[in-house]
């Protein structure tokens, strides 16, 4: 491109566009395109200069968009390739917008600066694109609770900066990819601290290669009913969760090499074979879940795993054995679950004197003899469940009120079942944040009384903890410390939060702890869009440090319907079209205006084609306003069904023109206005961004020599432009052209001498 043309165009644009835009051109076009794809964008998204106008959820630096944080905005739509134009984007958080669906565009791989990608709780489907492996700067990748299918892209192994990887609760299938010299794999992610793959349908074996002593993994998991969780990260601990998948084979002994591990969840798979003795090298593991597999061999000797808090070995087919005495040496043990594991012999009474013990479940075994629960029980001990064993007698100190469940034992048949421990135990431990020294209010119009007893609309959702270290769900200190750390985080992020409230903790079928959360706004009845998106981001990016006992969590927000700024009707008018229309007289100038736009568009396309590194707009000073693209003003969006009706089913009789682009039909709007509908044929469809750019350009040009644009239709597989109908107008030829601009471009190019090939 000859420099003189740049200068010429710059001067032209300065003459013609009497506006100041802070946002880089390409970025604003991309955001406008995303905006037109999405419903329910924040109310202040009504101009054309996202950075200059401080659009909610948009962060900028040097006139480029660097962050998009739109958690829980109620967005509906998809994520098209337009996103890929935001070349400086570092953070993309679209979490908890269940209305976002469709596939994840492979072009996401061009966001090379992206560091944080959060798509939790959306409805994206299809394969996770391989191109995700190009996001070399990615540190945080979280996509839980979508509908992704297919296998885990091996290319994720290229994301060497990744610290958190979470694809829990999707429909991923296939094997866990490991590298083989030519293809990458997850074993290369030695720096990743959290692998969360739970609740998918991964199958095959757990590759031994996955684990190495270089790994810093904190969590490994595979528990619940879908077959794998391998979790290894958080600012708190390393975690590997492969719970609830369909993993087969045995647990690789290499797991013992990852000495940083703090959580191992391999429960709810089809794992078989012996538990490797090397597991006892994992001296930092607090939560070990191996339940609901088909493990065999002796009950594992876990001597040395002195950090264990929560041990669940239930529902495996171990050899007949006694309760290992070593289990009563784990001083931090809160929970021992060994239901249906072939235990026999007497229950060691030393077990019950562990200081922090809360729950012991040894039901459905052949434990026999006299049960001696001793006298020095932990004051947290809540439940001893020994149902369906062979216990013949019980010794307990009078006054010891531990809930004991012994039905299905001889002790209950011989005594006639009259003892309280012979009826099924029901533990009713629960929690609900109490009022803060005040009397709860009765609130109107769906408001809720906060812990500080003010009525407001809280932002709500469910916190889900995948590996908490306790089982006493009624122990209030846990929740108080959780509340304190959350409030601290909100305060330090200057979020307008008055108070938070928890309620109804419960263990779901995956043994995840779920906890209802309400976050109350401070100083007003409800949060605005900014507040909600930030709180969503803070919760979605694990910004706050949860107390250790809770372990890694995820947050499922309920959509928020009470935005404080929902109905700001004061839309600022920044209609560049009018400015231009008023200041531009002759048709030559109009053509020039269009030229600038067309030139920009062509440059963009060319840049895309050649995949140039330098952006064609880079030499235009964005602050000088090389043409911030205005909003689509006065142009209506039609549905395909509407246009089909207005054009009489696109009957041939209504066809008034034909070109390489497609056909033009005459139609009648319900108000009687005649229109020309230009319908792109298959194969002529443009990228969404280009299409929108054309519409935007056309919409702002109003001139007597030009047909004005009435509306458009942009639906799956359809792109149509609706013009005012001018019988026998010269414009008809134009409409039939190969591209929308073909005719104008041809003329204007020769007039101003733009040489595309230069
Ligand atoms: C996985 O697929 C099954 C059946 O195809 C469907 O019922 C389920 O909702 C899907 N789960 C997710 C998380 O998409
Ligand atoms: C590595 O794995 C890929 C895909 O699984 C396969 O196509 C390739 O042949 C393998 N390379 C070697 C050297 O085994
Ligand atoms: C894993 O699942 C896929 C389909 O989801 C199947 O084709 C493959 O045979 C399975 N592999 C194993 C080892 O079960
Ligand atoms: C696991 O332990 C066994 C013996 O206890 C040993 O032979 C093997 O090398 C160990 N494996 C690893 C990966 O450390
Ligand atoms: C791990 O355990 C095995 C046997 O269980 C032992 O031989 C090996 O030395 C241990 N490795 C480390 C690093 O402690
Ligand atoms: C369990 O392992 C420890 C150390 O590895 C060993 O000293 C102990 O004898 C083992 N216990 C049993 C019952 O095998
Ligand atoms: C063991 O299996 C039974 C039957 O499938 C199930 O009801 C129980 O919840 C399982 N126990 C644990 C601790 O997962
Ligand atoms: C229960 O214990 C008695 C001895 O106390 C024994 O005879 C019997 O076989 C045991 N029953 C089972 C099911 O293990
Ligand atoms: C149960 O134990 C107590 C005290 O140890 C003893 O007095 C009692 O006779 C025992 N009952 C049976 C049925 O063995
Ligand atoms: C509301 O309650 C929280 C604790 O839940 C407290 O920290 C905060 O100061 C209270 N705010 C007011 C305005 O009383
Ligand atoms: C949103 O709320 C915050 C704090 O309540 C306030 O500072 C900010 O100005 C509000 N933003 C809008 C766009 O109303
Ligand atoms: C243990 C378990 O729940 N396994 C599940 C694994 O996933 C399949 C679906 O693919 C379920 O049918 C299994 O129940």
mmCIF file of C-alpha atoms in Angstrom, residues 566-751:
data_model
loop_
_atom_site.group_PDB
_atom_site.id
_atom_site.type_symbol
_atom_site.label_atom_id
_atom_site.label_comp_id
_atom_site.label_asym_id
_atom_site.label_seq_id
_atom_site.Cartn_x
_atom_site.Cartn_y
_atom_site.Cartn_z
ATOM 1 C CA UNK A 566 -32.012 -2.347 33.604
ATOM 2 C CA UNK A 567 -34.155 0.396 32.186
ATOM 3 C CA UNK A 568 -31.891 3.332 31.487
ATOM 4 C CA UNK A 569 -33.946 4.637 28.600
ATOM 5 C CA UNK A 570 -31.607 7.569 28.012
ATOM 6 C CA UNK A 571 -29.829 6.218 24.996
ATOM 7 C CA UNK A 572 -27.148 8.585 23.954
ATOM 8 C CA UNK A 573 -27.458 9.518 20.325
ATOM 9 C CA UNK A 574 -24.169 9.299 18.548
ATOM 10 C CA UNK A 575 -25.375 8.919 15.060
ATOM 11 C CA UNK A 576 -22.409 9.504 12.858
ATOM 12 C CA UNK A 577 -24.646 8.968 9.898
ATOM 13 C CA UNK A 578 -26.430 12.185 10.641
ATOM 14 C CA UNK A 579 -23.212 14.062 11.108
ATOM 15 C CA UNK A 580 -21.970 12.827 7.824
ATOM 16 C CA UNK A 581 -25.255 13.342 6.100
ATOM 17 C CA UNK A 582 -25.339 16.922 7.232
ATOM 18 C CA UNK A 583 -21.810 17.797 6.400
ATOM 19 C CA UNK A 584 -21.470 16.040 3.118
ATOM 20 C CA UNK A 585 -23.097 17.462 0.058
ATOM 21 C CA UNK A 586 -22.208 16.139 -3.345
ATOM 22 C CA UNK A 587 -22.445 12.590 -4.494
ATOM 23 C CA UNK A 588 -18.720 12.512 -5.089
ATOM 24 C CA UNK A 589 -18.166 12.945 -1.421
ATOM 25 C CA UNK A 590 -20.719 10.324 -0.629
ATOM 26 C CA UNK A 591 -18.813 7.955 -2.802
ATOM 27 C CA UNK A 592 -15.669 8.863 -0.971
ATOM 28 C CA UNK A 593 -17.292 8.144 2.338
ATOM 29 C CA UNK A 594 -18.269 4.779 1.072
ATOM 30 C CA UNK A 595 -14.815 4.311 -0.322
ATOM 31 C CA UNK A 596 -13.220 4.848 2.997
ATOM 32 C CA UNK A 597 -15.513 2.253 4.449
ATOM 33 C CA UNK A 598 -15.077 -0.136 1.581
ATOM 34 C CA UNK A 599 -11.381 0.358 1.662
ATOM 35 C CA UNK A 600 -11.356 -0.457 5.331
ATOM 36 C CA UNK A 601 -13.445 -3.522 4.748
ATOM 37 C CA UNK A 602 -11.242 -4.737 1.954
ATOM 38 C CA UNK A 603 -8.157 -4.139 3.955
ATOM 39 C CA UNK A 604 -9.644 -6.186 6.716
ATOM 40 C CA UNK A 605 -10.527 -9.035 4.449
ATOM 41 C CA UNK A 606 -7.148 -8.961 2.881
ATOM 42 C CA UNK A 607 -5.510 -8.924 6.248
ATOM 43 C CA UNK A 608 -7.528 -11.932 7.224
ATOM 44 C CA UNK A 609 -6.693 -13.722 4.025
ATOM 45 C CA UNK A 610 -2.998 -13.146 4.299
ATOM 46 C CA UNK A 611 -3.175 -13.518 8.041
ATOM 47 C CA UNK A 612 -0.815 -10.645 8.380
ATOM 48 C CA UNK A 613 0.551 -9.995 11.768
ATOM 49 C CA UNK A 614 0.280 -6.264 11.478
ATOM 50 C CA UNK A 615 -3.195 -4.979 11.438
ATOM 51 C CA UNK A 616 -4.103 -2.773 8.495
ATOM 52 C CA UNK A 617 -5.565 -0.197 10.787
ATOM 53 C CA UNK A 618 -2.531 -0.017 12.949
ATOM 54 C CA UNK A 619 -1.161 2.982 11.070
ATOM 55 C CA UNK A 620 -4.390 4.874 11.496
ATOM 56 C CA UNK A 621 -4.457 6.759 14.688
ATOM 57 C CA UNK A 622 -7.577 5.485 16.361
ATOM 58 C CA UNK A 623 -7.773 8.499 18.596
ATOM 59 C CA UNK A 624 -8.183 10.639 15.563
ATOM 60 C CA UNK A 625 -11.289 8.759 14.631
ATOM 61 C CA UNK A 626 -10.542 6.978 11.436
ATOM 62 C CA UNK A 627 -14.121 5.957 11.473
ATOM 63 C CA UNK A 628 -15.463 4.402 14.631
ATOM 64 C CA UNK A 629 -18.273 2.398 13.151
ATOM 65 C CA UNK A 630 -21.589 3.687 14.319
ATOM 66 C CA UNK A 631 -24.388 1.651 15.642
ATOM 67 C CA UNK A 632 -26.989 0.219 13.348
ATOM 68 C CA UNK A 633 -29.449 2.975 13.674
ATOM 69 C CA UNK A 634 -32.847 3.058 12.033
ATOM 70 C CA UNK A 635 -32.182 -0.294 10.475
ATOM 71 C CA UNK A 636 -34.452 -3.104 11.399
ATOM 72 C CA UNK A 637 -33.602 -6.711 11.972
ATOM 73 C CA UNK A 638 -36.056 -9.070 10.302
ATOM 74 C CA UNK A 639 -36.469 -12.749 10.898
ATOM 75 C CA UNK A 640 -36.241 -15.117 7.983
ATOM 76 C CA UNK A 641 -39.879 -16.063 8.457
ATOM 77 C CA UNK A 642 -40.979 -12.448 8.230
ATOM 78 C CA UNK A 643 -39.102 -11.767 5.025
ATOM 79 C CA UNK A 644 -40.263 -14.999 3.555
ATOM 80 C CA UNK A 645 -43.800 -13.857 4.121
ATOM 81 C CA UNK A 646 -43.232 -10.361 2.781
ATOM 82 C CA UNK A 647 -41.591 -11.715 -0.381
ATOM 83 C CA UNK A 648 -44.339 -14.217 -0.983
ATOM 84 C CA UNK A 649 -42.202 -17.245 -0.148
ATOM 85 C CA UNK A 650 -39.466 -15.883 -2.400
ATOM 86 C CA UNK A 651 -41.616 -16.779 -5.331
ATOM 87 C CA UNK A 652 -39.900 -16.502 -8.720
ATOM 88 C CA UNK A 653 -42.584 -14.015 -9.723
ATOM 89 C CA UNK A 654 -41.196 -11.667 -7.075
ATOM 90 C CA UNK A 655 -37.628 -11.933 -8.309
ATOM 91 C CA UNK A 656 -36.397 -8.673 -9.773
ATOM 92 C CA UNK A 657 -32.699 -9.285 -10.149
ATOM 93 C CA UNK A 658 -30.000 -11.876 -10.119
ATOM 94 C CA UNK A 659 -26.295 -11.654 -9.522
ATOM 95 C CA UNK A 660 -23.353 -13.602 -8.300
ATOM 96 C CA UNK A 661 -24.289 -12.636 -4.796
ATOM 97 C CA UNK A 662 -27.770 -14.020 -5.016
ATOM 98 C CA UNK A 663 -31.227 -12.899 -5.973
ATOM 99 C CA UNK A 664 -33.188 -9.766 -5.350
ATOM 100 C CA UNK A 665 -36.870 -10.041 -4.573
ATOM 101 C CA UNK A 666 -39.559 -7.453 -4.423
ATOM 102 C CA UNK A 667 -41.587 -7.529 -1.229
ATOM 103 C CA UNK A 668 -44.181 -5.608 0.694
ATOM 104 C CA UNK A 669 -43.888 -4.810 4.377
ATOM 105 C CA UNK A 670 -47.004 -4.960 6.562
ATOM 106 C CA UNK A 671 -47.162 -1.155 6.476
ATOM 107 C CA UNK A 672 -47.410 -1.250 2.704
ATOM 108 C CA UNK A 673 -43.853 -0.095 1.976
ATOM 109 C CA UNK A 674 -42.309 -1.717 -1.078
ATOM 110 C CA UNK A 675 -38.866 -3.167 -0.528
ATOM 111 C CA UNK A 676 -36.140 -4.900 -2.485
ATOM 112 C CA UNK A 677 -34.799 -7.887 -0.599
ATOM 113 C CA UNK A 678 -31.342 -8.997 -1.532
ATOM 114 C CA UNK A 679 -30.830 -12.568 -0.471
ATOM 115 C CA UNK A 680 -27.377 -14.129 -0.494
ATOM 116 C CA UNK A 681 -27.241 -17.564 -1.983
ATOM 117 C CA UNK A 682 -25.393 -20.407 -0.319
ATOM 118 C CA UNK A 683 -21.718 -19.964 -0.986
ATOM 119 C CA UNK A 684 -21.970 -16.189 -1.003
ATOM 120 C CA UNK A 685 -22.464 -15.859 2.698
ATOM 121 C CA UNK A 686 -20.012 -13.513 4.302
ATOM 122 C CA UNK A 687 -18.539 -13.683 7.717
ATOM 123 C CA UNK A 688 -20.871 -12.220 10.287
ATOM 124 C CA UNK A 689 -18.496 -9.397 10.919
ATOM 125 C CA UNK A 690 -18.254 -8.405 7.290
ATOM 126 C CA UNK A 691 -21.953 -8.590 6.869
ATOM 127 C CA UNK A 692 -22.491 -6.336 9.803
ATOM 128 C CA UNK A 693 -19.837 -3.925 8.679
ATOM 129 C CA UNK A 694 -21.644 -3.572 5.378
ATOM 130 C CA UNK A 695 -24.914 -2.967 7.099
ATOM 131 C CA UNK A 696 -23.364 -0.404 9.343
ATOM 132 C CA UNK A 697 -21.823 1.400 6.419
ATOM 133 C CA UNK A 698 -25.003 1.374 4.408
ATOM 134 C CA UNK A 699 -27.065 2.434 7.351
ATOM 135 C CA UNK A 700 -25.144 5.602 7.909
ATOM 136 C CA UNK A 701 -25.119 6.752 4.344
ATOM 137 C CA UNK A 702 -28.224 8.633 3.405
ATOM 138 C CA UNK A 703 -28.158 10.358 0.060
ATOM 139 C CA UNK A 704 -30.502 11.057 -2.731
ATOM 140 C CA UNK A 705 -28.461 9.025 -5.158
ATOM 141 C CA UNK A 706 -28.491 6.016 -2.910
ATOM 142 C CA UNK A 707 -31.164 3.631 -1.990
ATOM 143 C CA UNK A 708 -31.517 3.536 1.737
ATOM 144 C CA UNK A 709 -31.289 0.421 3.771
ATOM 145 C CA UNK A 710 -34.446 -0.542 5.605
ATOM 146 C CA UNK A 711 -33.269 -3.640 7.382
ATOM 147 C CA UNK A 712 -31.539 -6.945 7.267
ATOM 148 C CA UNK A 713 -31.889 -10.540 8.200
ATOM 149 C CA UNK A 714 -29.048 -12.510 9.695
ATOM 150 C CA UNK A 715 -29.998 -15.971 10.707
ATOM 151 C CA UNK A 716 -28.377 -19.325 10.378
ATOM 152 C CA UNK A 717 -27.607 -19.805 6.735
ATOM 153 C CA UNK A 718 -29.360 -16.611 5.649
ATOM 154 C CA UNK A 719 -28.082 -13.120 4.970
ATOM 155 C CA UNK A 720 -30.471 -10.625 3.457
ATOM 156 C CA UNK A 721 -30.488 -6.892 3.016
ATOM 157 C CA UNK A 722 -33.756 -5.045 2.734
ATOM 158 C CA UNK A 723 -33.715 -1.818 0.715
ATOM 159 C CA UNK A 724 -36.252 0.773 -0.064
ATOM 160 C CA UNK A 725 -37.644 -0.189 -3.463
ATOM 161 C CA UNK A 726 -37.031 2.215 -6.351
ATOM 162 C CA UNK A 727 -38.721 1.129 -9.549
ATOM 163 C CA UNK A 728 -36.320 1.084 -12.495
ATOM 164 C CA UNK A 729 -33.636 2.757 -10.453
ATOM 165 C CA UNK A 730 -30.045 2.486 -11.526
ATOM 166 C CA UNK A 731 -29.413 1.040 -8.162
ATOM 167 C CA UNK A 732 -31.078 -2.145 -9.243
ATOM 168 C CA UNK A 733 -27.971 -3.047 -11.195
ATOM 169 C CA UNK A 734 -25.966 -2.393 -8.151
ATOM 170 C CA UNK A 735 -28.119 -4.611 -6.040
ATOM 171 C CA UNK A 736 -27.596 -7.426 -8.431
ATOM 172 C CA UNK A 737 -23.861 -7.108 -8.360
ATOM 173 C CA UNK A 738 -21.455 -9.736 -7.232
ATOM 174 C CA UNK A 739 -21.003 -8.142 -3.895
ATOM 175 C CA UNK A 740 -22.912 -5.387 -2.288
ATOM 176 C CA UNK A 741 -20.225 -2.927 -3.129
ATOM 177 C CA UNK A 742 -19.131 -4.222 -6.473
ATOM 178 C CA UNK A 743 -20.564 -1.399 -8.501
ATOM 179 C CA UNK A 744 -19.542 1.392 -6.225
ATOM 180 C CA UNK A 745 -16.128 0.049 -5.622
ATOM 181 C CA UNK A 746 -15.430 -0.200 -9.334
ATOM 182 C CA UNK A 747 -16.278 3.421 -9.975
ATOM 183 C CA UNK A 748 -14.801 4.940 -6.938
ATOM 184 C CA UNK A 749 -11.604 3.032 -7.098
ATOM 185 C CA UNK A 750 -10.709 4.507 -10.464
ATOM 186 C CA UNK A 751 -11.695 7.936 -9.250
#
